[in-house]
Amino acid sequence: MGYPHPSHPRETPILSKYFGDPEARTLSGWRARGGYEALEKALNTDPQELQTVVKDSGLRGRGGAGFPTGMKWSFMKPDGKTHYLCCNADESEPGTFKDREIMRWTPHGLVEGVALAAHTIYAQTAYIYIRGEFTEPYARVCAAVEEAYAAGILGPNAMGSGKHVDVHVHRGAGAYICGEETALMNSLEGRRGNPRIKPPFPAVAGLFGKPTTINNVETLATVPYIIKNGAEWYKQFGRPDNPKSIGTKLFSVCGNISRPGNYEVALGFPFKDFLYDLCGGPLEGREIKAVIPGGSSVPILTREEAEGAVMDYEGMVAAGTMLGSGGVIVFDDRQDMVRQIARLTRFYAHESCAQCTQCREGTAWITRIMERIRDGQGTAEDLDTLVAISDGMSGKTICVLSDSCATPVMSGLKKFRHEFEAKIAANKSVVTVPGAFRASAA
Amino acid sequence: MSHGPSASGGALVAAPPHGTHHDEPHMPVFVGDTRVELDRILSRYPTKQAALLPALWMLQDARGWVSEGGIEEVAAALDITPAYVKGVVSFYTMYHQHPVGRHFIQVCTTTPCNVCGAEDVVKSLLEHTGCGDLGLTSSDGRFTVIEVECLGACGFATPIMINNDFVESVTPESVPRILSELK
């Protein structure tokens, strides 16, 4: 359902079917809804076979990068080494709040997916890393884990299968960067959440130096349905002409929109219908001006571009942006884009882990310039400087936080340059005197 | 802006949400049930250090904030140095490095909330709590208000977090009622 709104007939609720249903939160309620059947089946199936089913289903990681899940799992071999599974529940991307609802309403669905995935990658131990601010989701998932242990679903003889599966919940403490997979591992190990240089990739040397798989909440919560119903069943969701984007996806919608919330649709859904039909369009008397379709770190679209886009991985790339985490931020015609982009860069400056110079200095520098333009103190040279700094930040750091800060600035300058220029033109405080700087310096 | 006591001195120093903010003298944190809980947590990880974030949460729950003395206790419990612990504490925003008001209020003002008017919610909170400015504690020790980056509840703008509880869809007008319901 489009939680907190009633379900829309054009949604395809699989993960979101029980949002708003308190009974689904309990073990008995979850079992009554078919929960843990997939795990029981999986624990008695060879992991290689499970990896093949997930690979065949076409499921791609729902955290943002869209890497094929089955392929990621296939890196984990039965080599007798200690393996770990990490569930990335550090949902902190502005505009994205889907994992929160999965954990709040169907915590057992996540625990089931985590236990199933752990078995599939030959891991005995899985950790669910939940961001510190998510107090209610944390409590729900902890309660589900306890119930699952008490019922023998987890532990040394999980569901009587003879397999050992431990699931532990770990609470973060307020750092956006810990959603980056290597930063998450550092944080889990009791370190500052600084991302690590890759290679080595986590599948080779991850958590505690052991081979590790990291998956998003939404990805893991989807897997039990695929194991239970089969790869062919899952393939029915999506565009027939695009076999690369299969299945359903939860989209979070926020900002200036009539019905903000979470909506689950089959990939390939027309973005225009999504915005106007499911989400109710802009607030009364307003017009949509811009949309960030995949969480704050993907390029901004104008209304026209958004209305022509298709909601899947390839459709979003064709529109000049990315599907990302599926967090849709809507701006209406009242919004000052310079102001809002400046606010976004402030977010990235605050959340930079400060490890890489380009990011530490670049995010702060960009923010100062953006805020200067916002406050009517900008100059024409500032726009060139923004471009130069962004160029110096993109693709030059250990992780992509730096790129994520540069992206809204670059796409904002491209799509809404006139707003930047209007603010600069209105700046009466700067009187350019040739040679003035040199004269005063002397 | 740091969220410590006012620069004007002790008058604005507040009681924390739980326990006492006085660092010394105090009972050790990791004794009795808390020690049992820490041991249970330690059994989940192959290294002691991995329990650092959970141990810091236990410390903050007991004392209301993470003090120098508390850092030493955590370090001793996990066989790491206090300097290392401090380096980790300062990385994360949710550990209080100063005492805070009994009701610690975090307001999300990141872009999705900002487009829905979060800045006016901040103004209303500052006005009705008597905090004066972000990061300061009200003279009665009840409130500290800070801005926070993305609380992850963007569809319920503006969300605020009061200690461990989320309040969603807060407007400037609903602030007085929300505050009046707090003890």
PDB file of N, CA and C in Angstrom, chain A residues 4 84 94-97 100-101 127 131-135 168-175 177-178 187-193 208 254-256 260 329 331 335 339-340 343-344 346-347 350-351 353, chain B residues 40 43-47 49-54 57 84 86-88 90-95 106 109-112 114-116 119 147-156 161 163-166 168:
ATOM      1  N   PRO A   4       1.487   6.012   4.217  1.00  0.00           N
ATOM      2  CA  PRO A   4       0.329   5.808   5.095  1.00  0.00           C
ATOM      3  C   PRO A   4      -1.035   5.917   4.410  1.00  0.00           C
ATOM      4  N   TYR A  84      30.519 -13.829   6.425  1.00  0.00           N
ATOM      5  CA  TYR A  84      29.510 -13.013   7.112  1.00  0.00           C
ATOM      6  C   TYR A  84      28.525 -12.431   6.111  1.00  0.00           C
ATOM      7  N   PRO A  94      18.685  11.187   1.905  1.00  0.00           N
ATOM      8  CA  PRO A  94      17.532  12.083   1.937  1.00  0.00           C
ATOM      9  C   PRO A  94      16.511  11.735   0.848  1.00  0.00           C
ATOM     10  N   GLY A  95      15.270  11.647   1.247  1.00  0.00           N
ATOM     11  CA  GLY A  95      14.207  11.292   0.322  1.00  0.00           C
ATOM     12  C   GLY A  95      13.806   9.831   0.396  1.00  0.00           C
ATOM     13  N   THR A  96      14.578   9.021   1.098  1.00  0.00           N
ATOM     14  CA  THR A  96      14.337   7.579   1.105  1.00  0.00           C
ATOM     15  C   THR A  96      13.906   7.109   2.486  1.00  0.00           C
ATOM     16  N   PHE A  97      12.745   6.462   2.556  1.00  0.00           N
ATOM     17  CA  PHE A  97      12.275   5.974   3.868  1.00  0.00           C
ATOM     18  C   PHE A  97      11.464   4.694   3.685  1.00  0.00           C
ATOM     19  N   ARG A 100      12.700   1.742   6.407  1.00  0.00           N
ATOM     20  CA  ARG A 100      12.097   2.050   7.709  1.00  0.00           C
ATOM     21  C   ARG A 100      10.745   1.358   7.841  1.00  0.00           C
ATOM     22  N   GLU A 101       9.922   1.459   6.790  1.00  0.00           N
ATOM     23  CA  GLU A 101       8.583   0.868   6.874  1.00  0.00           C
ATOM     24  C   GLU A 101       8.646  -0.662   6.807  1.00  0.00           C
ATOM     25  N   TYR A 127      24.689  -9.923  10.492  1.00  0.00           N
ATOM     26  CA  TYR A 127      24.446  -8.722  11.293  1.00  0.00           C
ATOM     27  C   TYR A 127      23.498  -7.804  10.534  1.00  0.00           C
ATOM     28  N   ARG A 131      20.526   2.123  11.355  1.00  0.00           N
ATOM     29  CA  ARG A 131      20.966   3.469  11.720  1.00  0.00           C
ATOM     30  C   ARG A 131      20.427   3.842  13.107  1.00  0.00           C
ATOM     31  N   GLY A 132      21.210   4.605  13.833  1.00  0.00           N
ATOM     32  CA  GLY A 132      20.899   4.921  15.224  1.00  0.00           C
ATOM     33  C   GLY A 132      19.585   5.649  15.426  1.00  0.00           C
ATOM     34  N   GLU A 133      19.203   6.467  14.447  1.00  0.00           N
ATOM     35  CA  GLU A 133      17.980   7.262  14.595  1.00  0.00           C
ATOM     36  C   GLU A 133      16.726   6.399  14.499  1.00  0.00           C
ATOM     37  N   PHE A 134      16.834   5.224  13.911  1.00  0.00           N
ATOM     38  CA  PHE A 134      15.648   4.380  13.699  1.00  0.00           C
ATOM     39  C   PHE A 134      15.323   3.587  14.959  1.00  0.00           C
ATOM     40  N   THR A 135      14.848   4.295  15.979  1.00  0.00           N
ATOM     41  CA  THR A 135      14.616   3.628  17.256  1.00  0.00           C
ATOM     42  C   THR A 135      13.480   2.605  17.189  1.00  0.00           C
ATOM     43  N   HIS A 168      22.272 -11.107  14.385  1.00  0.00           N
ATOM     44  CA  HIS A 168      22.429 -10.109  15.442  1.00  0.00           C
ATOM     45  C   HIS A 168      22.084  -8.733  14.904  1.00  0.00           C
ATOM     46  N   VAL A 169      21.556  -7.899  15.785  1.00  0.00           N
ATOM     47  CA  VAL A 169      21.190  -6.543  15.382  1.00  0.00           C
ATOM     48  C   VAL A 169      22.207  -5.575  15.988  1.00  0.00           C
ATOM     49  N   HIS A 170      22.685  -4.641  15.170  1.00  0.00           N
ATOM     50  CA  HIS A 170      23.716  -3.700  15.602  1.00  0.00           C
ATOM     51  C   HIS A 170      23.222  -2.298  15.307  1.00  0.00           C
ATOM     52  N   ARG A 171      23.282  -1.421  16.306  1.00  0.00           N
ATOM     53  CA  ARG A 171      22.746  -0.071  16.133  1.00  0.00           C
ATOM     54  C   ARG A 171      23.858   0.925  15.835  1.00  0.00           C
ATOM     55  N   GLY A 172      23.678   1.699  14.773  1.00  0.00           N
ATOM     56  CA  GLY A 172      24.613   2.770  14.439  1.00  0.00           C
ATOM     57  C   GLY A 172      24.415   3.945  15.382  1.00  0.00           C
ATOM     58  N   ALA A 173      25.136   5.050  15.098  1.00  0.00           N
ATOM     59  CA  ALA A 173      25.080   6.163  16.046  1.00  0.00           C
ATOM     60  C   ALA A 173      25.072   7.521  15.349  1.00  0.00           C
ATOM     61  N   GLY A 174      24.518   7.557  14.138  1.00  0.00           N
ATOM     62  CA  GLY A 174      24.365   8.852  13.482  1.00  0.00           C
ATOM     63  C   GLY A 174      25.513   9.195  12.558  1.00  0.00           C
ATOM     64  N   ALA A 175      25.551   8.592  11.394  1.00  0.00           N
ATOM     65  CA  ALA A 175      26.561   8.918  10.386  1.00  0.00           C
ATOM     66  C   ALA A 175      26.068   8.355   9.048  1.00  0.00           C
ATOM     67  N   ILE A 177      27.433   8.249   6.253  1.00  0.00           N
ATOM     68  CA  ILE A 177      28.447   7.517   5.495  1.00  0.00           C
ATOM     69  C   ILE A 177      28.444   6.021   5.839  1.00  0.00           C
ATOM     70  N   CYS A 178      27.927   5.661   6.998  1.00  0.00           N
ATOM     71  CA  CYS A 178      27.931   4.242   7.373  1.00  0.00           C
ATOM     72  C   CYS A 178      27.009   3.408   6.485  1.00  0.00           C
ATOM     73  N   SER A 187      32.346   0.525  10.920  1.00  0.00           N
ATOM     74  CA  SER A 187      31.533   0.927  12.058  1.00  0.00           C
ATOM     75  C   SER A 187      31.151  -0.293  12.904  1.00  0.00           C
ATOM     76  N   LEU A 188      30.796  -1.366  12.226  1.00  0.00           N
ATOM     77  CA  LEU A 188      30.418  -2.598  12.931  1.00  0.00           C
ATOM     78  C   LEU A 188      31.594  -3.175  13.720  1.00  0.00           C
ATOM     79  N   GLU A 189      32.782  -2.918  13.234  1.00  0.00           N
ATOM     80  CA  GLU A 189      33.969  -3.416  13.942  1.00  0.00           C
ATOM     81  C   GLU A 189      34.383  -2.497  15.082  1.00  0.00           C
ATOM     82  N   GLY A 190      33.587  -1.434  15.335  1.00  0.00           N
ATOM     83  CA  GLY A 190      33.913  -0.529  16.437  1.00  0.00           C
ATOM     84  C   GLY A 190      34.914   0.542  16.057  1.00  0.00           C
ATOM     85  N   ARG A 191      34.878   0.944  14.794  1.00  0.00           N
ATOM     86  CA  ARG A 191      35.798   1.987  14.328  1.00  0.00           C
ATOM     87  C   ARG A 191      35.004   3.218  13.886  1.00  0.00           C
ATOM     88  N   ARG A 192      35.728   4.276  13.556  1.00  0.00           N
ATOM     89  CA  ARG A 192      35.096   5.396  12.865  1.00  0.00           C
ATOM     90  C   ARG A 192      34.617   4.874  11.507  1.00  0.00           C
ATOM     91  N   GLY A 193      33.502   5.424  11.025  1.00  0.00           N
ATOM     92  CA  GLY A 193      32.942   4.899   9.782  1.00  0.00           C
ATOM     93  C   GLY A 193      33.605   5.467   8.542  1.00  0.00           C
ATOM     94  N   PHE A 208      35.611  -8.118   9.636  1.00  0.00           N
ATOM     95  CA  PHE A 208      36.630  -8.837  10.421  1.00  0.00           C
ATOM     96  C   PHE A 208      37.616  -9.566   9.508  1.00  0.00           C
ATOM     97  N   CYS A 254       8.303  12.184  -1.342  1.00  0.00           N
ATOM     98  CA  CYS A 254       8.213  13.237  -0.326  1.00  0.00           C
ATOM     99  C   CYS A 254       8.354  14.598  -0.978  1.00  0.00           C
ATOM    100  N   GLY A 255       8.247  15.619  -0.173  1.00  0.00           N
ATOM    101  CA  GLY A 255       8.353  16.983  -0.681  1.00  0.00           C
ATOM    102  C   GLY A 255       6.981  17.554  -0.989  1.00  0.00           C
ATOM    103  N   ASN A 256       6.899  18.369  -2.063  1.00  0.00           N
ATOM    104  CA  ASN A 256       5.652  19.064  -2.387  1.00  0.00           C
ATOM    105  C   ASN A 256       4.748  18.175  -3.235  1.00  0.00           C
ATOM    106  N   PRO A 260       2.360  12.038   0.052  1.00  0.00           N
ATOM    107  CA  PRO A 260       3.690  11.464   0.268  1.00  0.00           C
ATOM    108  C   PRO A 260       3.567  10.106   0.948  1.00  0.00           C
ATOM    109  N   ILE A 329      11.987  12.976  -4.551  1.00  0.00           N
ATOM    110  CA  ILE A 329      11.785  14.270  -3.876  1.00  0.00           C
ATOM    111  C   ILE A 329      11.168  15.235  -4.887  1.00  0.00           C
ATOM    112  N   PHE A 331       9.694  18.980  -5.969  1.00  0.00           N
ATOM    113  CA  PHE A 331       9.773  20.422  -5.696  1.00  0.00           C
ATOM    114  C   PHE A 331       8.683  21.100  -6.520  1.00  0.00           C
ATOM    115  N   GLN A 335       9.421  26.656  -4.984  1.00  0.00           N
ATOM    116  CA  GLN A 335      10.754  26.395  -4.447  1.00  0.00           C
ATOM    117  C   GLN A 335      11.855  27.149  -5.186  1.00  0.00           C
ATOM    118  N   ARG A 339      18.397  27.664  -3.200  1.00  0.00           N
ATOM    119  CA  ARG A 339      18.266  27.469  -1.762  1.00  0.00           C
ATOM    120  C   ARG A 339      18.248  25.975  -1.414  1.00  0.00           C
ATOM    121  N   GLN A 340      17.477  25.219  -2.168  1.00  0.00           N
ATOM    122  CA  GLN A 340      17.351  23.791  -1.841  1.00  0.00           C
ATOM    123  C   GLN A 340      18.620  23.013  -2.177  1.00  0.00           C
ATOM    124  N   ARG A 343      21.007  23.634   0.531  1.00  0.00           N
ATOM    125  CA  ARG A 343      20.693  22.831   1.725  1.00  0.00           C
ATOM    126  C   ARG A 343      21.207  21.394   1.564  1.00  0.00           C
ATOM    127  N   LEU A 344      21.126  20.896   0.323  1.00  0.00           N
ATOM    128  CA  LEU A 344      21.626  19.536   0.071  1.00  0.00           C
ATOM    129  C   LEU A 344      23.141  19.468   0.228  1.00  0.00           C
ATOM    130  N   ARG A 346      24.923  21.288   2.082  1.00  0.00           N
ATOM    131  CA  ARG A 346      25.231  21.382   3.511  1.00  0.00           C
ATOM    132  C   ARG A 346      25.137  19.989   4.149  1.00  0.00           C
ATOM    133  N   PHE A 347      24.134  19.226   3.710  1.00  0.00           N
ATOM    134  CA  PHE A 347      24.007  17.841   4.193  1.00  0.00           C
ATOM    135  C   PHE A 347      25.290  17.057   3.912  1.00  0.00           C
ATOM    136  N   HIS A 350      28.250  18.157   5.990  1.00  0.00           N
ATOM    137  CA  HIS A 350      28.112  17.667   7.369  1.00  0.00           C
ATOM    138  C   HIS A 350      28.453  16.189   7.452  1.00  0.00           C
ATOM    139  N   GLU A 351      28.078  15.425   6.429  1.00  0.00           N
ATOM    140  CA  GLU A 351      28.205  13.974   6.509  1.00  0.00           C
ATOM    141  C   GLU A 351      29.508  13.431   5.924  1.00  0.00           C
ATOM    142  N   CYS A 353      33.038  12.057   5.759  1.00  0.00           N
ATOM    143  CA  CYS A 353      33.818  11.450   6.845  1.00  0.00           C
ATOM    144  C   CYS A 353      35.165  12.139   6.977  1.00  0.00           C
TER     145      CYS A 353
ATOM    146  N   ARG B  40      26.795 -10.427  27.050  1.00  0.00           N
ATOM    147  CA  ARG B  40      25.935 -11.043  26.038  1.00  0.00           C
ATOM    148  C   ARG B  40      26.247 -10.437  24.668  1.00  0.00           C
ATOM    149  N   SER B  43      29.539 -11.623  23.159  1.00  0.00           N
ATOM    150  CA  SER B  43      29.526 -12.991  22.607  1.00  0.00           C
ATOM    151  C   SER B  43      29.104 -13.023  21.138  1.00  0.00           C
ATOM    152  N   ARG B  44      28.568 -11.892  20.646  1.00  0.00           N
ATOM    153  CA  ARG B  44      28.098 -11.857  19.253  1.00  0.00           C
ATOM    154  C   ARG B  44      29.209 -11.558  18.260  1.00  0.00           C
ATOM    155  N   TYR B  45      30.347 -11.081  18.768  1.00  0.00           N
ATOM    156  CA  TYR B  45      31.388 -10.605  17.858  1.00  0.00           C
ATOM    157  C   TYR B  45      32.698 -11.346  18.093  1.00  0.00           C
ATOM    158  N   PRO B  46      33.516 -11.476  17.061  1.00  0.00           N
ATOM    159  CA  PRO B  46      34.813 -12.132  17.239  1.00  0.00           C
ATOM    160  C   PRO B  46      35.853 -11.238  17.916  1.00  0.00           C
ATOM    161  N   THR B  47      35.587  -9.913  17.994  1.00  0.00           N
ATOM    162  CA  THR B  47      36.536  -9.026  18.679  1.00  0.00           C
ATOM    163  C   THR B  47      35.786  -8.230  19.745  1.00  0.00           C
ATOM    164  N   GLN B  49      36.437  -5.114  20.472  1.00  0.00           N
ATOM    165  CA  GLN B  49      36.271  -3.756  19.967  1.00  0.00           C
ATOM    166  C   GLN B  49      34.940  -3.560  19.240  1.00  0.00           C
ATOM    167  N   ALA B  50      34.443  -4.642  18.612  1.00  0.00           N
ATOM    168  CA  ALA B  50      33.195  -4.530  17.845  1.00  0.00           C
ATOM    169  C   ALA B  50      32.014  -4.137  18.731  1.00  0.00           C
ATOM    170  N   ALA B  51      32.157  -4.327  20.032  1.00  0.00           N
ATOM    171  CA  ALA B  51      31.062  -3.952  20.938  1.00  0.00           C
ATOM    172  C   ALA B  51      31.146  -2.483  21.351  1.00  0.00           C
ATOM    173  N   LEU B  52      31.995  -1.720  20.689  1.00  0.00           N
ATOM    174  CA  LEU B  52      32.196  -0.331  21.121  1.00  0.00           C
ATOM    175  C   LEU B  52      30.934   0.527  20.986  1.00  0.00           C
ATOM    176  N   LEU B  53      30.278   0.482  19.828  1.00  0.00           N
ATOM    177  CA  LEU B  53      29.075   1.301  19.684  1.00  0.00           C
ATOM    178  C   LEU B  53      27.982   0.876  20.674  1.00  0.00           C
ATOM    179  N   PRO B  54      27.712  -0.430  20.791  1.00  0.00           N
ATOM    180  CA  PRO B  54      26.727  -0.837  21.804  1.00  0.00           C
ATOM    181  C   PRO B  54      27.114  -0.414  23.226  1.00  0.00           C
ATOM    182  N   TRP B  57      26.350   3.177  23.730  1.00  0.00           N
ATOM    183  CA  TRP B  57      24.907   3.380  23.913  1.00  0.00           C
ATOM    184  C   TRP B  57      24.507   3.065  25.355  1.00  0.00           C
ATOM    185  N   TYR B  84      41.391   6.134  21.756  1.00  0.00           N
ATOM    186  CA  TYR B  84      40.731   5.486  20.623  1.00  0.00           C
ATOM    187  C   TYR B  84      39.209   5.637  20.751  1.00  0.00           C
ATOM    188  N   LYS B  86      37.552   7.886  22.312  1.00  0.00           N
ATOM    189  CA  LYS B  86      37.161   9.275  22.078  1.00  0.00           C
ATOM    190  C   LYS B  86      37.123   9.583  20.578  1.00  0.00           C
ATOM    191  N   GLY B  87      38.069   9.033  19.851  1.00  0.00           N
ATOM    192  CA  GLY B  87      38.098   9.231  18.401  1.00  0.00           C
ATOM    193  C   GLY B  87      36.846   8.691  17.740  1.00  0.00           C
ATOM    194  N   VAL B  88      36.343   7.590  18.246  1.00  0.00           N
ATOM    195  CA  VAL B  88      35.120   7.005  17.691  1.00  0.00           C
ATOM    196  C   VAL B  88      33.904   7.811  18.130  1.00  0.00           C
ATOM    197  N   SER B  90      33.640  10.903  18.810  1.00  0.00           N
ATOM    198  CA  SER B  90      33.527  12.200  18.137  1.00  0.00           C
ATOM    199  C   SER B  90      33.138  12.061  16.672  1.00  0.00           C
ATOM    200  N   PHE B  91      33.233  10.851  16.129  1.00  0.00           N
ATOM    201  CA  PHE B  91      32.851  10.645  14.731  1.00  0.00           C
ATOM    202  C   PHE B  91      31.330  10.616  14.565  1.00  0.00           C
ATOM    203  N   TYR B  92      30.641  10.089  15.561  1.00  0.00           N
ATOM    204  CA  TYR B  92      29.198   9.873  15.444  1.00  0.00           C
ATOM    205  C   TYR B  92      28.430  11.007  16.113  1.00  0.00           C
ATOM    206  N   THR B  93      27.319  11.400  15.499  1.00  0.00           N
ATOM    207  CA  THR B  93      26.616  12.582  16.017  1.00  0.00           C
ATOM    208  C   THR B  93      25.670  12.266  17.175  1.00  0.00           C
ATOM    209  N   MET B  94      25.349  10.998  17.384  1.00  0.00           N
ATOM    210  CA  MET B  94      24.307  10.709  18.370  1.00  0.00           C
ATOM    211  C   MET B  94      24.812  10.532  19.796  1.00  0.00           C
ATOM    212  N   TYR B  95      26.129  10.497  19.962  1.00  0.00           N
ATOM    213  CA  TYR B  95      26.649  10.441  21.331  1.00  0.00           C
ATOM    214  C   TYR B  95      26.807  11.864  21.841  1.00  0.00           C
ATOM    215  N   GLN B 106      15.499  16.688  18.290  1.00  0.00           N
ATOM    216  CA  GLN B 106      16.223  16.793  17.027  1.00  0.00           C
ATOM    217  C   GLN B 106      15.209  17.079  15.914  1.00  0.00           C
ATOM    218  N   THR B 109      16.001  19.088   9.130  1.00  0.00           N
ATOM    219  CA  THR B 109      15.859  20.242   8.227  1.00  0.00           C
ATOM    220  C   THR B 109      16.521  19.985   6.878  1.00  0.00           C
ATOM    221  N   THR B 110      16.831  18.719   6.584  1.00  0.00           N
ATOM    222  CA  THR B 110      17.424  18.398   5.292  1.00  0.00           C
ATOM    223  C   THR B 110      16.389  18.647   4.186  1.00  0.00           C
ATOM    224  N   THR B 111      16.845  18.775   2.955  1.00  0.00           N
ATOM    225  CA  THR B 111      16.028  19.259   1.838  1.00  0.00           C
ATOM    226  C   THR B 111      14.571  18.774   1.795  1.00  0.00           C
ATOM    227  N   PRO B 112      14.300  17.453   1.842  1.00  0.00           N
ATOM    228  CA  PRO B 112      12.893  17.057   1.728  1.00  0.00           C
ATOM    229  C   PRO B 112      12.007  17.676   2.805  1.00  0.00           C
ATOM    230  N   ASN B 114      12.882  20.475   4.428  1.00  0.00           N
ATOM    231  CA  ASN B 114      13.014  21.919   4.260  1.00  0.00           C
ATOM    232  C   ASN B 114      11.991  22.456   3.260  1.00  0.00           C
ATOM    233  N   VAL B 115      11.740  21.710   2.175  1.00  0.00           N
ATOM    234  CA  VAL B 115      10.759  22.184   1.193  1.00  0.00           C
ATOM    235  C   VAL B 115       9.347  22.171   1.792  1.00  0.00           C
ATOM    236  N   CYS B 116       9.181  21.428   2.880  1.00  0.00           N
ATOM    237  CA  CYS B 116       7.863  21.383   3.527  1.00  0.00           C
ATOM    238  C   CYS B 116       7.783  22.313   4.732  1.00  0.00           C
ATOM    239  N   GLU B 119      12.121  24.804   8.528  1.00  0.00           N
ATOM    240  CA  GLU B 119      12.773  25.930   9.213  1.00  0.00           C
ATOM    241  C   GLU B 119      11.802  26.652  10.151  1.00  0.00           C
ATOM    242  N   GLU B 147      19.287  20.970  15.171  1.00  0.00           N
ATOM    243  CA  GLU B 147      18.947  20.570  13.798  1.00  0.00           C
ATOM    244  C   GLU B 147      19.683  19.286  13.518  1.00  0.00           C
ATOM    245  N   VAL B 148      19.076  18.416  12.735  1.00  0.00           N
ATOM    246  CA  VAL B 148      19.733  17.155  12.438  1.00  0.00           C
ATOM    247  C   VAL B 148      19.606  16.876  10.947  1.00  0.00           C
ATOM    248  N   GLU B 149      20.571  16.136  10.424  1.00  0.00           N
ATOM    249  CA  GLU B 149      20.534  15.799   9.000  1.00  0.00           C
ATOM    250  C   GLU B 149      19.728  14.520   8.791  1.00  0.00           C
ATOM    251  N   CYS B 150      18.773  14.576   7.931  1.00  0.00           N
ATOM    252  CA  CYS B 150      17.874  13.494   7.518  1.00  0.00           C
ATOM    253  C   CYS B 150      17.566  12.440   8.584  1.00  0.00           C
ATOM    254  N   LEU B 151      16.360  12.538   9.143  1.00  0.00           N
ATOM    255  CA  LEU B 151      15.901  11.533  10.108  1.00  0.00           C
ATOM    256  C   LEU B 151      15.305  10.311   9.410  1.00  0.00           C
ATOM    257  N   GLY B 152      15.263  10.320   8.083  1.00  0.00           N
ATOM    258  CA  GLY B 152      14.768   9.143   7.363  1.00  0.00           C
ATOM    259  C   GLY B 152      13.269   8.953   7.470  1.00  0.00           C
ATOM    260  N   ALA B 153      12.536  10.046   7.609  1.00  0.00           N
ATOM    261  CA  ALA B 153      11.078   9.963   7.650  1.00  0.00           C
ATOM    262  C   ALA B 153      10.524  11.059   6.744  1.00  0.00           C
ATOM    263  N   CYS B 154      11.122  11.187   5.553  1.00  0.00           N
ATOM    264  CA  CYS B 154      10.883  12.334   4.670  1.00  0.00           C
ATOM    265  C   CYS B 154       9.424  12.497   4.259  1.00  0.00           C
ATOM    266  N   GLY B 155       8.675  11.410   4.211  1.00  0.00           N
ATOM    267  CA  GLY B 155       7.271  11.486   3.797  1.00  0.00           C
ATOM    268  C   GLY B 155       6.371  11.988   4.904  1.00  0.00           C
ATOM    269  N   PHE B 156       6.940  12.157   6.096  1.00  0.00           N
ATOM    270  CA  PHE B 156       6.161  12.582   7.246  1.00  0.00           C
ATOM    271  C   PHE B 156       6.699  13.922   7.758  1.00  0.00           C
ATOM    272  N   MET B 161      12.550  14.239  16.656  1.00  0.00           N
ATOM    273  CA  MET B 161      12.826  13.107  17.527  1.00  0.00           C
ATOM    274  C   MET B 161      13.017  13.671  18.927  1.00  0.00           C
ATOM    275  N   ASN B 163      14.084  12.591  22.495  1.00  0.00           N
ATOM    276  CA  ASN B 163      14.819  11.443  23.046  1.00  0.00           C
ATOM    277  C   ASN B 163      14.723  10.287  22.049  1.00  0.00           C
ATOM    278  N   ASN B 164      14.041   9.200  22.381  1.00  0.00           N
ATOM    279  CA  ASN B 164      13.995   8.071  21.445  1.00  0.00           C
ATOM    280  C   ASN B 164      12.698   7.992  20.645  1.00  0.00           C
ATOM    281  N   ASP B 165      11.843   9.002  20.774  1.00  0.00           N
ATOM    282  CA  ASP B 165      10.537   8.915  20.107  1.00  0.00           C
ATOM    283  C   ASP B 165      10.432   9.847  18.918  1.00  0.00           C
ATOM    284  N   PHE B 166       9.900   9.323  17.823  1.00  0.00           N
ATOM    285  CA  PHE B 166       9.636  10.138  16.635  1.00  0.00           C
ATOM    286  C   PHE B 166       8.267  10.789  16.767  1.00  0.00           C
ATOM    287  N   GLU B 168       5.856  12.698  14.019  1.00  0.00           N
ATOM    288  CA  GLU B 168       5.830  12.972  12.581  1.00  0.00           C
ATOM    289  C   GLU B 168       4.886  14.121  12.255  1.00  0.00           C
TER     290      GLU B 168
END
